[in-house]
């Protein structure tokens, strides 16, 4: 297995390799916006950001800043060793049904109590996800999420709003080599810090 060689953070960036392990949750005032079919699904400056070594940050949005009438609880569930049991939601907007594209932790572990009832979204299915006006570009992989500046055209910055997953290749370095950097489970690089 190849060693992971992190990129050096430039001024105005933070490195995912400097994030803590285990993960932590912190309040964020970054502007998170999710739009689909001409409808604003979420618009907030009151999210909770989770960060963990080598992982892009995730943003969880309070229900008061989400068009909750567009969400329907699905039967999908998952477990996170740090946050606890997650439940998932389908989103229906303008007749378009997006299955299992959002999740929350109704009863998170004590360290993640701030996530209670906040909801995160995968970026890929939506027409537009933005953090501080910058479009989120989902990372390659089976699961990607909404929210923070992603891999930009010059690949000097990366992000997403809530993210877990793995590369959909037998060779976990195939996509990473394409982008000129790699990590074992995902391509995760540098992020613009919260203001």
Short mmCIF file of N, CA and C in Angstrom, two decimals, residues 1 7 14-15 18 27 51 69 73 81 84 95 102 106 129 135-136 143 150 154 183 193:
data_model
loop_
_atom_site.label_atom_id
_atom_site.label_comp_id
_atom_site.label_asym_id
_atom_site.label_seq_id
_atom_site.Cartn_x
_atom_site.Cartn_y
_atom_site.Cartn_z
N UNK A 1 0.83 -1.17 0.00
CA UNK A 1 0.00 0.00 0.00
C UNK A 1 0.89 1.24 0.00
N UNK A 7 -0.96 17.14 0.68
CA UNK A 7 -0.57 18.39 0.07
C UNK A 7 -0.27 19.40 1.16
N UNK A 14 -7.08 24.99 4.97
CA UNK A 14 -6.78 24.10 6.09
C UNK A 14 -6.65 22.70 5.51
N UNK A 15 -5.83 21.89 6.10
CA UNK A 15 -5.59 20.54 5.61
C UNK A 15 -6.42 19.55 6.40
N UNK A 18 -4.79 17.85 9.29
CA UNK A 18 -4.68 18.54 10.58
C UNK A 18 -5.95 18.40 11.42
N UNK A 27 -19.88 24.42 15.73
CA UNK A 27 -20.83 25.33 15.10
C UNK A 27 -20.14 26.05 13.94
N UNK A 51 -15.67 17.44 11.62
CA UNK A 51 -14.37 17.26 10.98
C UNK A 51 -13.66 16.07 11.61
N UNK A 69 -41.19 20.20 4.39
CA UNK A 69 -42.31 19.57 3.68
C UNK A 69 -41.83 18.75 2.48
N UNK A 73 -39.29 10.58 5.63
CA UNK A 73 -38.42 9.59 6.29
C UNK A 73 -38.43 8.30 5.47
N UNK A 81 -19.52 5.10 14.21
CA UNK A 81 -18.85 4.82 15.49
C UNK A 81 -18.74 6.06 16.37
N UNK A 84 -23.30 7.73 16.23
CA UNK A 84 -24.41 6.87 16.62
C UNK A 84 -25.24 6.42 15.42
N UNK A 95 -42.06 17.02 -8.23
CA UNK A 95 -42.28 15.70 -8.80
C UNK A 95 -41.04 14.84 -8.92
N UNK A 102 -30.60 12.41 2.30
CA UNK A 102 -30.36 13.20 3.50
C UNK A 102 -30.38 12.28 4.71
N UNK A 106 -31.05 11.40 15.27
CA UNK A 106 -32.06 11.82 16.25
C UNK A 106 -31.59 11.71 17.70
N UNK A 129 -25.59 23.01 -4.79
CA UNK A 129 -25.24 23.07 -3.38
C UNK A 129 -24.07 24.04 -3.29
N UNK A 135 -19.90 26.76 -5.46
CA UNK A 135 -20.59 25.52 -5.80
C UNK A 135 -19.85 24.31 -5.27
N UNK A 136 -20.61 23.39 -4.67
CA UNK A 136 -20.04 22.14 -4.19
C UNK A 136 -19.98 21.16 -5.36
N UNK A 143 -20.58 7.32 -2.34
CA UNK A 143 -21.37 8.26 -1.56
C UNK A 143 -20.66 9.59 -1.58
N UNK A 150 -15.66 22.15 -2.89
CA UNK A 150 -15.13 20.86 -3.28
C UNK A 150 -13.87 20.97 -4.12
N UNK A 154 -8.68 23.81 -10.46
CA UNK A 154 -7.23 23.72 -10.33
C UNK A 154 -6.81 22.73 -9.24
N UNK A 183 -5.69 9.31 -1.16
CA UNK A 183 -5.80 8.80 0.20
C UNK A 183 -6.43 7.43 0.07
N UNK A 193 -10.98 27.48 5.33
CA UNK A 193 -11.49 27.46 6.70
C UNK A 193 -12.72 28.32 6.89
#
